[in-house]
mmCIF file of C-alpha atoms in Angstrom:
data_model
loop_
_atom_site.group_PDB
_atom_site.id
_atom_site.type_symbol
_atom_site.label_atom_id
_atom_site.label_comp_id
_atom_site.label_asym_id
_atom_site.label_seq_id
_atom_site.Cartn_x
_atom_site.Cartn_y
_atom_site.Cartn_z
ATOM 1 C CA UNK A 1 68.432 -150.618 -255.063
ATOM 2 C CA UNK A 2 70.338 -148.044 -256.529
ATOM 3 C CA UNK A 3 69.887 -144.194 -255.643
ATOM 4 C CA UNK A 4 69.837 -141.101 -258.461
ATOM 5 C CA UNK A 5 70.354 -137.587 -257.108
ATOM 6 C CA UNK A 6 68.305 -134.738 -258.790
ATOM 7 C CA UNK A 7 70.744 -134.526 -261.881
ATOM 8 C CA UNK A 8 69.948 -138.330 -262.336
ATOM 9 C CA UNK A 9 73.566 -139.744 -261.534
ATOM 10 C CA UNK A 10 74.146 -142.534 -259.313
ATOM 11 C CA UNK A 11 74.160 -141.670 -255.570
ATOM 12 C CA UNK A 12 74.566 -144.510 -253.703
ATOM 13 C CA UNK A 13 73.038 -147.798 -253.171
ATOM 14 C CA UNK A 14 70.228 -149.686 -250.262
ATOM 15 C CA UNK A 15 71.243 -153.411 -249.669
ATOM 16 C CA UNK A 16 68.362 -155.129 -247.711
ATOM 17 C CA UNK A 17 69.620 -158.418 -245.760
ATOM 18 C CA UNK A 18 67.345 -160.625 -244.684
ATOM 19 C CA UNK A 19 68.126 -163.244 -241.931
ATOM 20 C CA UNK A 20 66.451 -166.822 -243.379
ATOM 21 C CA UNK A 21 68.599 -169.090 -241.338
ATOM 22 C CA UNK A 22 65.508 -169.725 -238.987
ATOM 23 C CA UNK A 23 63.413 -170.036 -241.897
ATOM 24 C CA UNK A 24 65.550 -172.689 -243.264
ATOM 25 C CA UNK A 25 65.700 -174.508 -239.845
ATOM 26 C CA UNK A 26 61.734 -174.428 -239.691
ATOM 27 C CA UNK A 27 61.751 -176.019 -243.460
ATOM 28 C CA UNK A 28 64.432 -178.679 -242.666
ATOM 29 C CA UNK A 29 62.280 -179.509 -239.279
ATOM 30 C CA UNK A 30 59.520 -180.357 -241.425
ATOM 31 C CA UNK A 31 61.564 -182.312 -243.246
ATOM 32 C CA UNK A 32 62.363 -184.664 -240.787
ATOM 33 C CA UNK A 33 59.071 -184.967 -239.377
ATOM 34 C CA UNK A 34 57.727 -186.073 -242.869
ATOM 35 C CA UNK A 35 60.903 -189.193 -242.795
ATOM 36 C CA UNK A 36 60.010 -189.940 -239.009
ATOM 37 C CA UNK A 37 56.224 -190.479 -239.663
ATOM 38 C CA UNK A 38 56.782 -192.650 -243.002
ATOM 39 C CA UNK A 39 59.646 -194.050 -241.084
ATOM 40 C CA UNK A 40 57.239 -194.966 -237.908
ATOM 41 C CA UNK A 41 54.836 -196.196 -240.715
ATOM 42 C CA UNK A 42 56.581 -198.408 -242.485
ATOM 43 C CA UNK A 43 58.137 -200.434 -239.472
ATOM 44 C CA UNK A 44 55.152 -200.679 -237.015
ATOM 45 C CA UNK A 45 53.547 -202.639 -238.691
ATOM 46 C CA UNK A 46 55.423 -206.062 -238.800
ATOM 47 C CA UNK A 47 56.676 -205.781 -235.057
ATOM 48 C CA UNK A 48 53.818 -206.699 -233.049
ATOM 49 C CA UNK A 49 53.668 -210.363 -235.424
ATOM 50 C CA UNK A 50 57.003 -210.913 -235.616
ATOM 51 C CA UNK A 51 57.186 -210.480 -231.281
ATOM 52 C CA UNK A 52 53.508 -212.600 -231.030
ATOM 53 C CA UNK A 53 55.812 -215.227 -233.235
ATOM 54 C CA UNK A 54 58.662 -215.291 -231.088
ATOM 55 C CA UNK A 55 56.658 -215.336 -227.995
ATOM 56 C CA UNK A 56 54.367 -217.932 -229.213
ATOM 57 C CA UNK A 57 57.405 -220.423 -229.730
ATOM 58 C CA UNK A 58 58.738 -219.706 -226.206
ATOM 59 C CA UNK A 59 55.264 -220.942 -224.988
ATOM 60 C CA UNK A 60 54.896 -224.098 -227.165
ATOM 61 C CA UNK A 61 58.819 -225.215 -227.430
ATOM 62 C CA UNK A 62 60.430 -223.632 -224.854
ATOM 63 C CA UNK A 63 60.253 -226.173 -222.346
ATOM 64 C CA UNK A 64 60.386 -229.366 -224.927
ATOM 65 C CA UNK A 65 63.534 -227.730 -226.354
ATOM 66 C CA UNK A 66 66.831 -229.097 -224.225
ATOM 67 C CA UNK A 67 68.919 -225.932 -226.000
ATOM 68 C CA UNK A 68 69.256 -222.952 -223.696
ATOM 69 C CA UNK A 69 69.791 -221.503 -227.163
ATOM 70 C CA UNK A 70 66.185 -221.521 -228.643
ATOM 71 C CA UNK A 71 65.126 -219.613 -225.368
ATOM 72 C CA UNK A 72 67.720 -217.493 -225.479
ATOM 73 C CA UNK A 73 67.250 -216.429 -229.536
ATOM 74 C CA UNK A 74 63.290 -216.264 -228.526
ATOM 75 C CA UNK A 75 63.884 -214.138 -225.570
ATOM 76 C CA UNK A 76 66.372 -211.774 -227.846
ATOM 77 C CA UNK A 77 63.494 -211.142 -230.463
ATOM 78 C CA UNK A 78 61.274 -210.164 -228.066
ATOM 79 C CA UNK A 79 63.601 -207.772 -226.253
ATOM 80 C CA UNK A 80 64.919 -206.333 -229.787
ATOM 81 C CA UNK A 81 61.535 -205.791 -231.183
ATOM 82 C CA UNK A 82 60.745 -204.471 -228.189
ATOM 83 C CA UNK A 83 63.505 -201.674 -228.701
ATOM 84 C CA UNK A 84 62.252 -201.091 -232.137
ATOM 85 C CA UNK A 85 59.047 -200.241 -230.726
ATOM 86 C CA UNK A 86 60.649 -197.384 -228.536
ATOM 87 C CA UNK A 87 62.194 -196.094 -231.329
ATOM 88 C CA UNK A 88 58.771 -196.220 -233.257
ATOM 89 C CA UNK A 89 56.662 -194.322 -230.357
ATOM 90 C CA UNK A 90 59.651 -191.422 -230.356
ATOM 91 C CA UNK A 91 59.370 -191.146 -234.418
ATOM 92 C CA UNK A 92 55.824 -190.411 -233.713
ATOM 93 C CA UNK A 93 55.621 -188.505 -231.047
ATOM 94 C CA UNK A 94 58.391 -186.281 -233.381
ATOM 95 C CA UNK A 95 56.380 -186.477 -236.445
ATOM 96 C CA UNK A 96 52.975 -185.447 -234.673
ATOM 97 C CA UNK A 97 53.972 -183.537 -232.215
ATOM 98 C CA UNK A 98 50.511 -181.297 -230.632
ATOM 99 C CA UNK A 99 50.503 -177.935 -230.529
ATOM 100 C CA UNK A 100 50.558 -176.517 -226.909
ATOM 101 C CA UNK A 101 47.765 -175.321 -224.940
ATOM 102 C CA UNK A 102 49.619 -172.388 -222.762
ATOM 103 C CA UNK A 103 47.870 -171.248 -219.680
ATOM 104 C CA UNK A 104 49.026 -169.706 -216.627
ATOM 105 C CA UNK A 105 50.903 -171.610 -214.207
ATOM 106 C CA UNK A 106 53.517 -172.316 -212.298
ATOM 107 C CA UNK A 107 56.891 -174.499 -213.099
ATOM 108 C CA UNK A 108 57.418 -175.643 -209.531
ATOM 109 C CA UNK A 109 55.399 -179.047 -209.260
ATOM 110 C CA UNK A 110 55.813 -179.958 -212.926
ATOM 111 C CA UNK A 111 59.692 -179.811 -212.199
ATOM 112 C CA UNK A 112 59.808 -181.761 -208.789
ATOM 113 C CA UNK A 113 57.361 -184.616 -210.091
ATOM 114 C CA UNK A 114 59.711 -185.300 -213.105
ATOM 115 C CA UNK A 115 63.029 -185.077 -210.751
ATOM 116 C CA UNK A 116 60.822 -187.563 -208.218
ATOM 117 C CA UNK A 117 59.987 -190.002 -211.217
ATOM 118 C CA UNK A 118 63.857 -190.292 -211.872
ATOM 119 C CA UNK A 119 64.878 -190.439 -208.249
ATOM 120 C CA UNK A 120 62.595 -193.555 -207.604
ATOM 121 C CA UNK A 121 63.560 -195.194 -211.242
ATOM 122 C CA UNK A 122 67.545 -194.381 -211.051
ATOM 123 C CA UNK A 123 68.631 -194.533 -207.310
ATOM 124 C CA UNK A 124 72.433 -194.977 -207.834
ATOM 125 C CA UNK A 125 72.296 -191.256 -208.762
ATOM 126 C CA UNK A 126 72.151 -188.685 -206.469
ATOM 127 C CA UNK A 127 69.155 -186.271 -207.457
ATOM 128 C CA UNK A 128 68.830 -182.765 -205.959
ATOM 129 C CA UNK A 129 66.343 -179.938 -206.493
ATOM 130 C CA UNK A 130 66.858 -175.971 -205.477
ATOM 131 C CA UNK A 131 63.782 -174.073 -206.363
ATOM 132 C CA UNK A 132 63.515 -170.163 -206.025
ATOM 133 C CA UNK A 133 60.877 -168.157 -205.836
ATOM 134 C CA UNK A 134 59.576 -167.762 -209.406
ATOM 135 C CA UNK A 135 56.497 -166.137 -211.225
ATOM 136 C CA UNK A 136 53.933 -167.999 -213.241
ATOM 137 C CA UNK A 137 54.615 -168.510 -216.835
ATOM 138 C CA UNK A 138 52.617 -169.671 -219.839
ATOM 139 C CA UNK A 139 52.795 -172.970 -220.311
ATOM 140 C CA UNK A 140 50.990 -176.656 -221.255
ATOM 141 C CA UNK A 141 52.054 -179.165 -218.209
ATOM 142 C CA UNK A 142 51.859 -182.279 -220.512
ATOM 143 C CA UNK A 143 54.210 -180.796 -222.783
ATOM 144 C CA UNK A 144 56.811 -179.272 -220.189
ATOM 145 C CA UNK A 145 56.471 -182.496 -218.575
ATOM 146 C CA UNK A 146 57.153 -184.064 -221.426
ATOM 147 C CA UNK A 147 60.482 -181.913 -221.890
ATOM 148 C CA UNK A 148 62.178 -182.093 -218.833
ATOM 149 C CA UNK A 149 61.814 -185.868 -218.587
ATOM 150 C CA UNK A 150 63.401 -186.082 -221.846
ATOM 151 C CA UNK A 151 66.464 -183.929 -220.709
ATOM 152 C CA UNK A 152 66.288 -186.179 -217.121
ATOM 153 C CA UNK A 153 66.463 -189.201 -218.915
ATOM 154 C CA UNK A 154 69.188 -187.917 -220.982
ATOM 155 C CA UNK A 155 71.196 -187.657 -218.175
ATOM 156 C CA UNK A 156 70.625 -190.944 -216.359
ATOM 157 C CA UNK A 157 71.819 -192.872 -219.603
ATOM 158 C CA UNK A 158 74.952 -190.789 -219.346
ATOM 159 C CA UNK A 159 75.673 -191.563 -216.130
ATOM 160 C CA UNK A 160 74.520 -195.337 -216.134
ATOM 161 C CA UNK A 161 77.458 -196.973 -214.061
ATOM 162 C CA UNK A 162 79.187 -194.064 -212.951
ATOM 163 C CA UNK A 163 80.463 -193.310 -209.388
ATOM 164 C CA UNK A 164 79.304 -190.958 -207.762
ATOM 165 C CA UNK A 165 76.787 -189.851 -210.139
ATOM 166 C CA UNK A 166 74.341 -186.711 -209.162
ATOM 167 C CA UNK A 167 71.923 -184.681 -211.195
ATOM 168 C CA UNK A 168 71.257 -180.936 -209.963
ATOM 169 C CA UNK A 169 68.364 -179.361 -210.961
ATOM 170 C CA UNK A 170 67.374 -174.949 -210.282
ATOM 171 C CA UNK A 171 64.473 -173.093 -210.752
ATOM 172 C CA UNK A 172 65.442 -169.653 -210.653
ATOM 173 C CA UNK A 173 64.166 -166.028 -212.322
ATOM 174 C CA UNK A 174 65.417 -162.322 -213.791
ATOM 175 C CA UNK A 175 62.573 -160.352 -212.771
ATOM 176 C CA UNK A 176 64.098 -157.246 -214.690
ATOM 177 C CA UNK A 177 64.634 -159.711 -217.648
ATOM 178 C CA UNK A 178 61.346 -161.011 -217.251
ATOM 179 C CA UNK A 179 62.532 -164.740 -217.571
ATOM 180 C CA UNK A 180 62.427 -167.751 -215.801
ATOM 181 C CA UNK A 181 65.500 -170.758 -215.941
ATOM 182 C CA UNK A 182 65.582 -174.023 -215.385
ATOM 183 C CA UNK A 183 68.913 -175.487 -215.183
ATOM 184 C CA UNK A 184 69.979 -179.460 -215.212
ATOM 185 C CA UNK A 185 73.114 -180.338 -214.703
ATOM 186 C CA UNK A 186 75.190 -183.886 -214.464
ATOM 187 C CA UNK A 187 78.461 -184.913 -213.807
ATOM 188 C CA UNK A 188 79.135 -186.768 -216.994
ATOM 189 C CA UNK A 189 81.788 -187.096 -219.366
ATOM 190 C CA UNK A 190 80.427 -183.869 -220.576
ATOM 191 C CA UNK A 191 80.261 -183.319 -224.171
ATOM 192 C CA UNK A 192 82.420 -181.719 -227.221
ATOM 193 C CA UNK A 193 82.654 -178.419 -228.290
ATOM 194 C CA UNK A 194 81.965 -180.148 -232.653
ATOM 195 C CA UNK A 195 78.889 -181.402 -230.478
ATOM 196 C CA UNK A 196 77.419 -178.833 -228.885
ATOM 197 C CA UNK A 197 75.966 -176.366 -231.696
ATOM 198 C CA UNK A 198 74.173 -180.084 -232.968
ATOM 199 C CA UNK A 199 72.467 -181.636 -230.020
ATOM 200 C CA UNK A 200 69.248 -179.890 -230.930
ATOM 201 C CA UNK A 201 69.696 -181.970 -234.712
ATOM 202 C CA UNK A 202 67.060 -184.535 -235.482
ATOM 203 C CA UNK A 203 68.373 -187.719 -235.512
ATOM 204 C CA UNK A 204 71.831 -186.568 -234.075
ATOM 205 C CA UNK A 205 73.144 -188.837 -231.243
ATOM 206 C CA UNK A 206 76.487 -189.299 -229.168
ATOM 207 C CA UNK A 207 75.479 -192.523 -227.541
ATOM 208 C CA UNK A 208 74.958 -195.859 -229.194
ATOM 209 C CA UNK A 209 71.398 -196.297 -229.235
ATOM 210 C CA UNK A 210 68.748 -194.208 -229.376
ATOM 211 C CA UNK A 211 66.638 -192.596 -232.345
ATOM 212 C CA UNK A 212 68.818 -189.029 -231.487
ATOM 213 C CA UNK A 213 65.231 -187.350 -231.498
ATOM 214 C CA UNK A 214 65.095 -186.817 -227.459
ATOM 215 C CA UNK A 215 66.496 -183.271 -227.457
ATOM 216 C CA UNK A 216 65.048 -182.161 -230.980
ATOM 217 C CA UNK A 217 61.636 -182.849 -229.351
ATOM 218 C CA UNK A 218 62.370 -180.536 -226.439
ATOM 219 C CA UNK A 219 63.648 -178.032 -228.042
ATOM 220 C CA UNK A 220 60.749 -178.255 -230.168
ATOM 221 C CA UNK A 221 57.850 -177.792 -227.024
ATOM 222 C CA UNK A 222 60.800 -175.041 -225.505
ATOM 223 C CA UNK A 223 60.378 -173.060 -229.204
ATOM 224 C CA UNK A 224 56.290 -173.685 -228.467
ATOM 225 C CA UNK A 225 56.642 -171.860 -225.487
ATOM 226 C CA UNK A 226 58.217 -169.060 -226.535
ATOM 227 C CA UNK A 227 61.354 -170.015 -225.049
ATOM 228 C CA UNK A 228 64.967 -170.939 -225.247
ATOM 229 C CA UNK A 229 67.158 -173.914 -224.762
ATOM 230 C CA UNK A 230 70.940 -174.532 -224.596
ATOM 231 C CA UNK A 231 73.583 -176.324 -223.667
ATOM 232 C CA UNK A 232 77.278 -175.843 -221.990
ATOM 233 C CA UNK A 233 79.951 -177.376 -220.238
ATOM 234 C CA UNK A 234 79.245 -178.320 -216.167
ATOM 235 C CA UNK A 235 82.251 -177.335 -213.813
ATOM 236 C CA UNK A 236 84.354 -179.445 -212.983
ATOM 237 C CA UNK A 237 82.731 -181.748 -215.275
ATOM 238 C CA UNK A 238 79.312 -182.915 -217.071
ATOM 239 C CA UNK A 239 76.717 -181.344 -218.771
ATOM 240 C CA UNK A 240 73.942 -177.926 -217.740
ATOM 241 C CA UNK A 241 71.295 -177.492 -219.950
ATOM 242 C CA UNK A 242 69.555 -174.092 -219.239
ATOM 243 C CA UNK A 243 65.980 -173.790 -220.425
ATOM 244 C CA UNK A 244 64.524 -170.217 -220.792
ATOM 245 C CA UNK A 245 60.847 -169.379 -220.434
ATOM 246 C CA UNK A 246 59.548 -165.573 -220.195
ATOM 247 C CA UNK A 247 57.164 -165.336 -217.360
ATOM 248 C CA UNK A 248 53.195 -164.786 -217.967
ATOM 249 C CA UNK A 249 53.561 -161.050 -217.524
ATOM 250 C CA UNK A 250 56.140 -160.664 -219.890
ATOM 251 C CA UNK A 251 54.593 -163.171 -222.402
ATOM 252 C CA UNK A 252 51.235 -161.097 -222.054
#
């Protein structure tokens, strides 16, 4: 917009920036939901006959068959279609993800019964838990729940096979910030620095399998609760990712 002084000549000029990069984010988002849910659509619906199939001819030739090859095919179907199915359930839990239902409560329990659920499932790892004194927040438990077993799982795929292998999980607050963290941390290979600014990308992955829509879901419910979620190198070695929640009085 261009100023005039009183004698009508040019005085100067107001530039107005607006920041749409979130904006843009928010549209792409969408974008991807809409190719996970026709994506989900399209290949659910064969898999269950195609696995009844291969089942089926387990039951009714497996044991006439002398070829350890005909069980072996049947039993790779199953397991295969069975992987597609995984991949199905986490395109539409992406593409429909609910909207929250924040009330007040606390992060404590929610965190230890995830961290338990991986202890019991992935005992080669060495799980700890250091919780602080912390004030409520706003938050849906499903949802959290939901979250932190996605960044817990995360980890124990990473670490499948590895010596030595522990996963350390804080609960800790700023009271003058008016925020609560959760921190989880491995021992892993770690990750790149090209890698980090794109974990939180649908359908970006660094390991071989997977849909690469783990961490965009998170960070999804994290947004939801009015929060933030990143990622950084673990000293010596491995990966922290530090979730940020504002506590209920802050939030109200």
């Amino acid at each position: 917009v261009a100023l005039m002084d009183s004698e009508g000549g040019d005085s100067g000029i107001v530039a107005v920036f607006e920041n749409i990069s979130e904006l843009e984010k928010m549209q792409r988002l969408d974008a991807w939901k809409e190719v996970a849910r026709r994506i989900a659509h399209e290949i659910k619906n064969p898999l269950t006959p195609i696995k009844l199939s291969a089942e089926r001819l387990e039951r009714k030739f497996g044991p006439a068959v002398a070829d350890p090859v005909f069980t072996q095919c049947t039993g790779l179907i199953v397991k295969q279609v069975e992987h597609l199915q995984e991949m199905v359930r986490e395109f539409s839990t992406f593409a429909k993800l609910p909207e929250v239902a924040l009330t007040r409560d606390h992060l404590e329990p929610i965190l230890r019964e995830a961290v338990a659920v991986f202890s019991g499932s992935h005992t080669a790892i060495r799980w700890t838990v250091r919780i602080e004194p912390v004030p409520p927040v706003m938050l849906d438990r499903v949802a959290m729940g939901h979250a932190l077993s996605n960044i817990l799982l995360n980890a124990a795929e990473v670490l499948a096979g590895q010596k030595d292998a522990r996963v350390d999980t804080v609960l800790y607050s700023r009271k003058r910030k008016g925020r609560v963290y959760i921190e989880i941390s491995d021992n892993g290979p770690g990750i790149k620095p090209e890698e980090q600014s794109r974990m939180f990308e649908p359908y970006y992955s660094t390991k071989r399998s997977g849909t690469g829509l783990g961490l965009t879901i998170v960070k999804s419910i994290v947004t939801d609760h009015h929060g933030h979620i990143r990622v950084k190198p673990n000293e010596p070695a491995g990966t922290t990712f530090i979730i940020e929640l504002p506590t209920a009085r802050s939030e109200a």
